Amino acid sequence: MLDFSFDFKKGNFHINIQESLPTEGVTAIFGPSGCGKTSLLRALAGLDYYSTSTIKMNETTWQDGSLTVPTHQRNIGFIFQEPNLFPHLTVEENLKFGLIRTLKNLQKIDFKCVVSVLNIEDFSQRDPHQLSKGQKQRVAIGRALLSSPKILLMDEPLSGLDTQSKSEIIPYLEKVSKQFHLPIIFVTHDLAEISQFTDQVLFLDNGRSTNFLPITEAFNSLNSPLNKSHSPQSIIETKIDSHDEGYFLTYLSFPGGKITVPMINKSIGENLKIRVPSQGVSITLKKAIDTSVQNILSGTVEEIKLFDQAKVYIQIDCEGVKLIAAITKKSLDELKLQKGLNIYIQIKSVEILT
Amino acid sequence: MISHDDLIALWTTLKLAIITTILLLLIATPLAWWISNTKWKFKFFLEALFSLPLVLPPTVLGFYLLLFLGSNGPLSHLTNSSLAFSFYGLVFGSIIYSFPFVIQPLINAFNSLDDSYKEIASTLRAKPLDVFFSITLPMVKPSFITAAILGFAHTLGEFGVVLMIGGNIPGVTRVASIAIYDHVEMGDFQSAHVLSAILLIISFSLLVSIFYLNQKRETKC
């Protein structure tokens, strides 16, 4: 666990957070800009120092009163918004900067492996200024990995990138989180773009932590801070159940039933996250039979939330898995929906995440 | 074409400029780094002091240096010898005279260096001293070259201070700029021409190299 307690002022801004984050998987720190995400991350890394903080990483104390472990001894990797490759070094020298400063017996991550996972081979001999922004950020990630950190801290590494470079780098981030078994703490203001490889979310607002939720809860619960501002979308963790070669379809299973999607090139038993926009979910009281919709599931109304005069969000429980449907106020009244009612849902659109 | 005395004056000038530049870099680098990193509230006072030679007439500077270095000055009480009218007196004067030309580019360079490079290096296990030598110094290298060339060229052209504290001792403190003055005084325009042209060419080449390096750096970024 990464336990910390912060109580400090930065300018006029007061940060007061006590939290305990798991040191496995990917934890997103999410909040609007100016909520203290970056300050929190910098304090964790020891880049900013506040005497009132305490930080403990597993069994190692990083900060407590007068005791402070400096950044270079914290065994961390840090990715900034800007890649900031050292301009006087080549790409390869950048990559090896941390590696050559890591004791041999602590070197757990292999140079060749990083270079091939991040697909850097082709330009490792170049100078940083010759690379695209997406390539630079990949090198920055590789450079951090090669110092064999115990935890990787990322401060919105996607925010400076255009859509093209983002799509170039997101698959690599995902590979990194899977392949190197590194705990990652990822600061972001756009949770959707990293939802496929995030396990839990710490919500910050105005210098305080408001919620700490698993990623599916963060998306699929109407009470989640995420759904105050965004149009809700549900994330469902499924397994590949079977393929239908004849119709070129794949069936995904999850506790609430089965979902049909166009065929996916993955083998049976593999995990897959899918995203269901709330507009793509409709509700019927009886199971429709003469319908083109393939995905019909049964569930229970769990929560009803008026969005505006016309729109209502319904949170539905399908055998423990939450889903959100967006319907009109008129439909709500006509169907006489209320908490606890058993209903059927039709899912019209599904987006495959991983 | 060029007399033996003038050759010696040129050699004295070059020797003075080289020694001054090396000593200046050694003194100004840590000071510039400290100025750019300290939060001391009176540092403006030091910055003003370092810039004083820019605006002070060289004769005023030379006059105070003469008092300071002379046989009744505080330095001679310490060392029991007078630095005035000696080569090392000239070095001392030149260091003060050219100081702003060397320290200012270095302060600017340290100030403009993005902190995040140092921060990244520290997250990559580099200790503070390691960060200074492996990140800070290499990244300000172009400014070092600028500072060195400016210090060197400015020392080459020194006149007023040298005249005040060095006099005109051939082979010891007689530098090219003073030799030129002497030639003109004596009406020997031929020798003045040769020496002036040499100084002009050296100074211009040095400046050309600074601006060339700057341009190359800009196009690279």
Tab-separated table of N, CA and C in Angstrom, chain A residues 220-336:
chain	number	residue	atom	x	y	z
A	220	ASN	N	-20.185	3.128	-13.710
A	220	ASN	CA	-21.538	2.595	-13.810
A	220	ASN	C	-22.461	2.992	-12.674
A	221	SER	N	-21.942	3.745	-11.700
A	221	SER	CA	-22.803	4.122	-10.594
A	221	SER	C	-23.231	5.583	-10.765
A	222	LEU	N	-24.523	5.828	-10.634
A	222	LEU	CA	-25.019	7.193	-10.820
A	222	LEU	C	-24.510	8.133	-9.737
A	223	ASN	N	-24.081	7.566	-8.614
A	223	ASN	CA	-23.571	8.409	-7.539
A	223	ASN	C	-22.098	8.761	-7.710
A	224	SER	N	-21.444	8.171	-8.706
A	224	SER	CA	-20.026	8.445	-8.916
A	224	SER	C	-19.840	9.890	-9.361
A	225	PRO	N	-18.789	10.562	-8.850
A	225	PRO	CA	-18.547	11.952	-9.243
A	225	PRO	C	-18.392	12.093	-10.763
A	226	LEU	N	-17.945	11.007	-11.384
A	226	LEU	CA	-17.722	11.053	-12.824
A	226	LEU	C	-19.006	11.380	-13.565
A	227	ASN	N	-20.140	10.878	-13.044
A	227	ASN	CA	-21.390	11.025	-13.768
A	227	ASN	C	-22.137	12.314	-13.434
A	228	LYS	N	-21.478	13.190	-12.676
A	228	LYS	CA	-22.082	14.498	-12.432
A	228	LYS	C	-21.962	15.355	-13.677
A	229	SER	N	-20.843	15.210	-14.359
A	229	SER	CA	-20.603	16.108	-15.483
A	229	SER	C	-20.674	15.397	-16.829
A	230	HIS	N	-20.325	14.119	-16.850
A	230	HIS	CA	-20.260	13.420	-18.129
A	230	HIS	C	-21.578	12.719	-18.417
A	231	SER	N	-21.815	12.468	-19.686
A	231	SER	CA	-22.914	11.597	-20.052
A	231	SER	C	-22.485	10.180	-19.690
A	232	PRO	N	-23.240	9.507	-18.816
A	232	PRO	CA	-22.747	8.239	-18.274
A	232	PRO	C	-22.540	7.166	-19.346
A	233	GLN	N	-21.555	6.338	-19.115
A	233	GLN	CA	-21.347	5.175	-19.949
A	233	GLN	C	-20.923	4.058	-19.018
A	234	SER	N	-21.363	2.850	-19.333
A	234	SER	CA	-21.054	1.747	-18.432
A	234	SER	C	-19.869	0.966	-18.975
A	235	ILE	N	-19.038	0.492	-18.062
A	235	ILE	CA	-17.932	-0.370	-18.461
A	235	ILE	C	-18.190	-1.753	-17.879
A	236	ILE	N	-18.136	-2.766	-18.697
A	236	ILE	CA	-18.425	-4.113	-18.227
A	236	ILE	C	-17.219	-5.004	-18.488
A	237	GLU	N	-16.823	-5.737	-17.448
A	237	GLU	CA	-15.717	-6.683	-17.599
A	237	GLU	C	-16.301	-8.033	-18.013
A	238	THR	N	-15.898	-8.505	-19.176
A	238	THR	CA	-16.457	-9.763	-19.674
A	238	THR	C	-15.346	-10.752	-20.009
A	239	LYS	N	-15.762	-11.951	-20.345
A	239	LYS	CA	-14.842	-12.988	-20.831
A	239	LYS	C	-15.333	-13.441	-22.199
A	240	ILE	N	-14.414	-13.815	-23.078
A	240	ILE	CA	-14.828	-14.354	-24.373
A	240	ILE	C	-15.445	-15.743	-24.115
A	241	ASP	N	-16.697	-15.894	-24.477
A	241	ASP	CA	-17.391	-17.150	-24.193
A	241	ASP	C	-17.262	-18.107	-25.370
A	242	SER	N	-17.626	-17.634	-26.557
A	242	SER	CA	-17.508	-18.500	-27.739
A	242	SER	C	-17.587	-17.648	-28.998
A	243	HIS	N	-17.209	-18.268	-30.098
A	243	HIS	CA	-17.288	-17.581	-31.386
A	243	HIS	C	-18.332	-18.270	-32.251
A	244	ASP	N	-19.015	-17.493	-33.094
A	244	ASP	CA	-19.971	-18.054	-34.042
A	244	ASP	C	-19.436	-17.790	-35.442
A	245	GLU	N	-18.752	-18.830	-35.989
A	245	GLU	CA	-18.075	-18.647	-37.283
A	245	GLU	C	-19.081	-18.347	-38.395
A	246	GLY	N	-20.266	-18.987	-38.304
A	246	GLY	CA	-21.269	-18.828	-39.350
A	246	GLY	C	-21.734	-17.390	-39.499
A	247	TYR	N	-22.090	-16.764	-38.395
A	247	TYR	CA	-22.576	-15.382	-38.444
A	247	TYR	C	-21.475	-14.360	-38.171
A	248	PHE	N	-20.265	-14.878	-37.948
A	248	PHE	CA	-19.126	-13.996	-37.700
A	248	PHE	C	-19.366	-13.136	-36.453
A	249	LEU	N	-19.747	-13.797	-35.366
A	249	LEU	CA	-20.027	-13.089	-34.109
A	249	LEU	C	-19.207	-13.691	-32.974
A	250	THR	N	-19.050	-12.904	-31.901
A	250	THR	CA	-18.423	-13.407	-30.684
A	250	THR	C	-19.388	-13.194	-29.533
A	251	TYR	N	-19.491	-14.188	-28.664
A	251	TYR	CA	-20.346	-14.052	-27.481
A	251	TYR	C	-19.489	-13.803	-26.253
A	252	LEU	N	-19.870	-12.762	-25.521
A	252	LEU	CA	-19.136	-12.408	-24.304
A	252	LEU	C	-20.025	-12.745	-23.114
A	253	SER	N	-19.379	-13.292	-22.066
A	253	SER	CA	-20.202	-13.595	-20.900
A	253	SER	C	-19.786	-12.734	-19.720
A	254	PHE	N	-20.757	-12.374	-18.896
A	254	PHE	CA	-20.506	-11.672	-17.630
A	254	PHE	C	-21.633	-12.090	-16.694
A	255	PRO	N	-21.546	-11.805	-15.408
A	255	PRO	CA	-22.545	-12.348	-14.473
A	255	PRO	C	-23.985	-12.071	-14.895
A	256	GLY	N	-24.212	-10.971	-15.594
A	256	GLY	CA	-25.580	-10.609	-15.974
A	256	GLY	C	-26.091	-11.325	-17.210
A	257	GLY	N	-25.266	-12.090	-17.882
A	257	GLY	CA	-25.726	-12.797	-19.064
A	257	GLY	C	-24.697	-12.781	-20.177
A	258	LYS	N	-25.197	-12.826	-21.415
A	258	LYS	CA	-24.291	-12.866	-22.566
A	258	LYS	C	-24.516	-11.656	-23.454
A	259	ILE	N	-23.436	-11.214	-24.073
A	259	ILE	CA	-23.531	-10.078	-24.984
A	259	ILE	C	-22.917	-10.498	-26.316
A	260	THR	N	-23.623	-10.162	-27.395
A	260	THR	CA	-23.156	-10.527	-28.731
A	260	THR	C	-22.491	-9.323	-29.381
A	261	VAL	N	-21.317	-9.560	-29.938
A	261	VAL	CA	-20.620	-8.472	-30.652
A	261	VAL	C	-20.059	-9.042	-31.954
A	262	PRO	N	-19.722	-8.190	-32.902
A	262	PRO	CA	-19.055	-8.683	-34.109
A	262	PRO	C	-17.778	-9.422	-33.729
A	263	MET	N	-17.388	-10.379	-34.542
A	263	MET	CA	-16.308	-11.279	-34.143
A	263	MET	C	-15.014	-10.555	-33.777
A	264	ILE	N	-14.413	-11.016	-32.677
A	264	ILE	CA	-13.170	-10.419	-32.166
A	264	ILE	C	-12.081	-11.465	-32.244
A	265	ASN	N	-10.920	-11.030	-32.638
A	265	ASN	CA	-9.802	-11.950	-32.793
A	265	ASN	C	-9.110	-12.194	-31.451
A	266	LYS	N	-9.808	-12.859	-30.544
A	266	LYS	CA	-9.218	-13.209	-29.251
A	266	LYS	C	-9.684	-14.610	-28.906
A	267	SER	N	-8.908	-15.308	-28.073
A	267	SER	CA	-9.281	-16.688	-27.825
A	267	SER	C	-10.233	-16.800	-26.637
A	268	ILE	N	-10.936	-17.895	-26.607
A	268	ILE	CA	-11.963	-18.124	-25.602
A	268	ILE	C	-11.350	-18.105	-24.206
A	269	GLY	N	-12.024	-17.440	-23.270
A	269	GLY	CA	-11.525	-17.352	-21.900
A	269	GLY	C	-10.788	-16.051	-21.619
A	270	GLU	N	-10.402	-15.339	-22.648
A	270	GLU	CA	-9.674	-14.078	-22.431
A	270	GLU	C	-10.605	-13.004	-21.881
A	271	ASN	N	-10.009	-12.103	-21.084
A	271	ASN	CA	-10.797	-11.001	-20.526
A	271	ASN	C	-10.971	-9.893	-21.544
A	272	LEU	N	-12.100	-9.213	-21.456
A	272	LEU	CA	-12.359	-8.123	-22.384
A	272	LEU	C	-13.251	-7.101	-21.696
A	273	LYS	N	-12.844	-5.835	-21.783
A	273	LYS	CA	-13.705	-4.782	-21.243
A	273	LYS	C	-14.496	-4.175	-22.382
A	274	ILE	N	-15.772	-3.922	-22.140
A	274	ILE	CA	-16.558	-3.242	-23.162
A	274	ILE	C	-17.200	-2.003	-22.550
A	275	ARG	N	-17.537	-1.069	-23.427
A	275	ARG	CA	-18.153	0.172	-22.968
A	275	ARG	C	-19.531	0.280	-23.606
A	276	VAL	N	-20.541	0.609	-22.776
A	276	VAL	CA	-21.909	0.738	-23.281
A	276	VAL	C	-22.386	2.152	-22.978
A	277	PRO	N	-22.562	2.996	-23.979
A	277	PRO	CA	-23.060	4.345	-23.711
A	277	PRO	C	-24.503	4.290	-23.209
A	278	SER	N	-24.858	5.191	-22.289
A	278	SER	CA	-26.196	5.109	-21.694
A	278	SER	C	-27.291	5.326	-22.735
A	279	GLN	N	-26.982	6.079	-23.803
A	279	GLN	CA	-27.981	6.273	-24.861
A	279	GLN	C	-28.244	4.984	-25.631
A	280	GLY	N	-27.310	4.045	-25.536
A	280	GLY	CA	-27.441	2.806	-26.287
A	280	GLY	C	-28.183	1.722	-25.520
A	281	VAL	N	-28.741	2.073	-24.358
A	281	VAL	CA	-29.457	1.090	-23.549
A	281	VAL	C	-30.921	1.518	-23.451
A	282	SER	N	-31.851	0.621	-23.832
A	282	SER	CA	-33.265	0.968	-23.667
A	282	SER	C	-33.932	-0.051	-22.748
A	283	ILE	N	-35.096	0.304	-22.238
A	283	ILE	CA	-35.752	-0.515	-21.207
A	283	ILE	C	-37.113	-1.003	-21.710
A	284	THR	N	-37.429	-2.285	-21.474
A	284	THR	CA	-38.784	-2.805	-21.746
A	284	THR	C	-39.273	-3.527	-20.500
A	285	LEU	N	-40.572	-3.575	-20.330
A	285	LEU	CA	-41.117	-4.253	-19.152
A	285	LEU	C	-41.212	-5.757	-19.396
A	286	LYS	N	-41.513	-6.128	-20.691
A	286	LYS	CA	-41.555	-7.550	-21.042
A	286	LYS	C	-40.410	-7.827	-21.996
A	287	LYS	N	-39.975	-9.068	-22.025
A	287	LYS	CA	-38.892	-9.409	-22.925
A	287	LYS	C	-39.384	-9.345	-24.366
A	288	ALA	N	-38.787	-8.465	-25.137
A	288	ALA	CA	-39.210	-8.332	-26.529
A	288	ALA	C	-38.800	-9.575	-27.299
A	289	ILE	N	-39.686	-10.067	-28.163
A	289	ILE	CA	-39.312	-11.250	-28.948
A	289	ILE	C	-39.105	-10.909	-30.413
A	290	ASP	N	-39.965	-10.089	-30.967
A	290	ASP	CA	-39.796	-9.750	-32.380
A	290	ASP	C	-38.944	-8.502	-32.503
A	291	THR	N	-37.666	-8.667	-32.259
A	291	THR	CA	-36.781	-7.494	-32.314
A	291	THR	C	-35.467	-7.863	-32.969
A	292	SER	N	-34.845	-6.864	-33.601
A	292	SER	CA	-33.538	-7.117	-34.218
A	292	SER	C	-32.418	-7.019	-33.183
A	293	VAL	N	-32.730	-6.472	-32.007
A	293	VAL	CA	-31.683	-6.299	-30.996
A	293	VAL	C	-31.271	-7.667	-30.442
A	294	GLN	N	-29.980	-7.959	-30.494
A	294	GLN	CA	-29.471	-9.246	-30.030
A	294	GLN	C	-29.277	-9.279	-28.516
A	295	ASN	N	-28.905	-8.130	-27.962
A	295	ASN	CA	-28.503	-8.145	-26.566
A	295	ASN	C	-29.637	-7.722	-25.645
A	296	ILE	N	-30.308	-8.698	-25.088
A	296	ILE	CA	-31.393	-8.423	-24.151
A	296	ILE	C	-31.050	-9.091	-22.830
A	297	LEU	N	-31.072	-8.298	-21.768
A	297	LEU	CA	-30.704	-8.818	-20.451
A	297	LEU	C	-31.802	-8.452	-19.464
A	298	SER	N	-31.883	-9.190	-18.379
A	298	SER	CA	-32.852	-8.815	-17.346
A	298	SER	C	-32.119	-8.157	-16.188
A	299	GLY	N	-32.826	-7.266	-15.520
A	299	GLY	CA	-32.191	-6.557	-14.407
A	299	GLY	C	-33.222	-5.913	-13.508
A	300	THR	N	-32.713	-5.186	-12.529
A	300	THR	CA	-33.583	-4.535	-11.555
A	300	THR	C	-33.249	-3.049	-11.509
A	301	VAL	N	-34.275	-2.203	-11.448
A	301	VAL	CA	-34.023	-0.765	-11.337
A	301	VAL	C	-33.427	-0.481	-9.958
A	302	GLU	N	-32.297	0.189	-9.931
A	302	GLU	CA	-31.598	0.386	-8.667
A	302	GLU	C	-31.615	1.858	-8.235
A	303	GLU	N	-31.618	2.732	-9.216
A	303	GLU	CA	-31.499	4.156	-8.918
A	303	GLU	C	-32.102	4.936	-10.078
A	304	ILE	N	-32.818	6.004	-9.774
A	304	ILE	CA	-33.388	6.849	-10.825
A	304	ILE	C	-32.917	8.274	-10.580
A	305	LYS	N	-32.390	8.902	-11.608
A	305	LYS	CA	-31.878	10.254	-11.424
A	305	LYS	C	-32.325	11.136	-12.580
A	306	LEU	N	-33.036	12.219	-12.241
A	306	LEU	CA	-33.450	13.152	-13.284
A	306	LEU	C	-32.236	13.950	-13.720
A	307	PHE	N	-32.016	14.024	-15.014
A	307	PHE	CA	-30.894	14.824	-15.496
A	307	PHE	C	-31.363	16.245	-15.812
A	308	ASP	N	-32.409	16.344	-16.636
A	308	ASP	CA	-33.042	17.644	-16.852
A	308	ASP	C	-34.540	17.384	-17.049
A	309	GLN	N	-35.260	18.345	-17.644
A	309	GLN	CA	-36.705	18.164	-17.740
A	309	GLN	C	-37.097	17.027	-18.668
A	310	ALA	N	-36.202	16.678	-19.589
A	310	ALA	CA	-36.554	15.650	-20.566
A	310	ALA	C	-35.878	14.316	-20.287
A	311	LYS	N	-34.662	14.355	-19.730
A	311	LYS	CA	-33.852	13.139	-19.685
A	311	LYS	C	-33.721	12.569	-18.277
A	312	VAL	N	-33.735	11.236	-18.200
A	312	VAL	CA	-33.598	10.547	-16.921
A	312	VAL	C	-32.532	9.459	-17.076
A	313	TYR	N	-31.698	9.305	-16.056
A	313	TYR	CA	-30.751	8.185	-16.046
A	313	TYR	C	-31.250	7.119	-15.093
A	314	ILE	N	-31.223	5.877	-15.551
A	314	ILE	CA	-31.651	4.766	-14.718
A	314	ILE	C	-30.446	3.859	-14.476
A	315	GLN	N	-30.158	3.591	-13.207
A	315	GLN	CA	-29.086	2.641	-12.897
A	315	GLN	C	-29.714	1.273	-12.673
A	316	ILE	N	-29.238	0.287	-13.450
A	316	ILE	CA	-29.843	-1.046	-13.423
A	316	ILE	C	-28.843	-2.053	-12.894
A	317	ASP	N	-29.313	-2.963	-12.072
A	317	ASP	CA	-28.438	-4.007	-11.560
A	317	ASP	C	-28.705	-5.298	-12.310
A	318	CYS	N	-27.653	-5.827	-12.983
A	318	CYS	CA	-27.769	-7.121	-13.660
A	318	CYS	C	-26.900	-8.111	-12.904
A	319	GLU	N	-27.452	-8.828	-12.013
A	319	GLU	CA	-26.705	-9.821	-11.217
A	319	GLU	C	-25.434	-9.220	-10.618
A	320	GLY	N	-25.566	-8.075	-10.028
A	320	GLY	CA	-24.411	-7.469	-9.362
A	320	GLY	C	-23.610	-6.515	-10.238
A	321	VAL	N	-23.856	-6.544	-11.527
A	321	VAL	CA	-23.144	-5.618	-12.425
A	321	VAL	C	-24.066	-4.438	-12.721
A	322	LYS	N	-23.511	-3.225	-12.546
A	322	LYS	CA	-24.337	-2.039	-12.770
A	322	LYS	C	-24.250	-1.575	-14.214
A	323	LEU	N	-25.370	-1.025	-14.690
A	323	LEU	CA	-25.442	-0.477	-16.046
A	323	LEU	C	-26.294	0.775	-15.987
A	324	ILE	N	-26.040	1.728	-16.844
A	324	ILE	CA	-26.847	2.936	-16.832
A	324	ILE	C	-27.566	3.094	-18.172
A	325	ALA	N	-28.863	3.399	-18.112
A	325	ALA	CA	-29.635	3.657	-19.323
A	325	ALA	C	-30.112	5.100	-19.298
A	326	ALA	N	-30.096	5.734	-20.463
A	326	ALA	CA	-30.645	7.087	-20.566
A	326	ALA	C	-31.982	6.989	-21.280
A	327	ILE	N	-33.052	7.432	-20.618
A	327	ILE	CA	-34.365	7.400	-21.271
A	327	ILE	C	-35.027	8.764	-21.086
A	328	THR	N	-36.182	8.947	-21.695
A	328	THR	CA	-36.866	10.228	-21.526
A	328	THR	C	-37.731	10.185	-20.273
A	329	LYS	N	-38.045	11.373	-19.771
A	329	LYS	CA	-38.932	11.482	-18.613
A	329	LYS	C	-40.299	10.877	-18.958
A	330	LYS	N	-40.682	11.065	-20.229
A	330	LYS	CA	-41.964	10.540	-20.686
A	330	LYS	C	-41.993	9.012	-20.557
A	331	SER	N	-40.900	8.344	-21.011
A	331	SER	CA	-40.831	6.885	-20.902
A	331	SER	C	-40.884	6.444	-19.444
A	332	LEU	N	-40.177	7.193	-18.594
A	332	LEU	CA	-40.163	6.858	-17.163
A	332	LEU	C	-41.592	6.812	-16.612
A	333	ASP	N	-42.382	7.842	-16.971
A	333	ASP	CA	-43.753	7.903	-16.481
A	333	ASP	C	-44.630	6.819	-17.109
A	334	GLU	N	-44.471	6.618	-18.423
A	334	GLU	CA	-45.322	5.638	-19.102
A	334	GLU	C	-45.059	4.210	-18.625
A	335	LEU	N	-43.773	3.910	-18.375
A	335	LEU	CA	-43.434	2.549	-17.916
A	335	LEU	C	-43.618	2.400	-16.403
A	336	LYS	N	-43.869	3.530	-15.738
A	336	LYS	CA	-44.013	3.559	-14.276
A	336	LYS	C	-42.817	2.868	-13.593
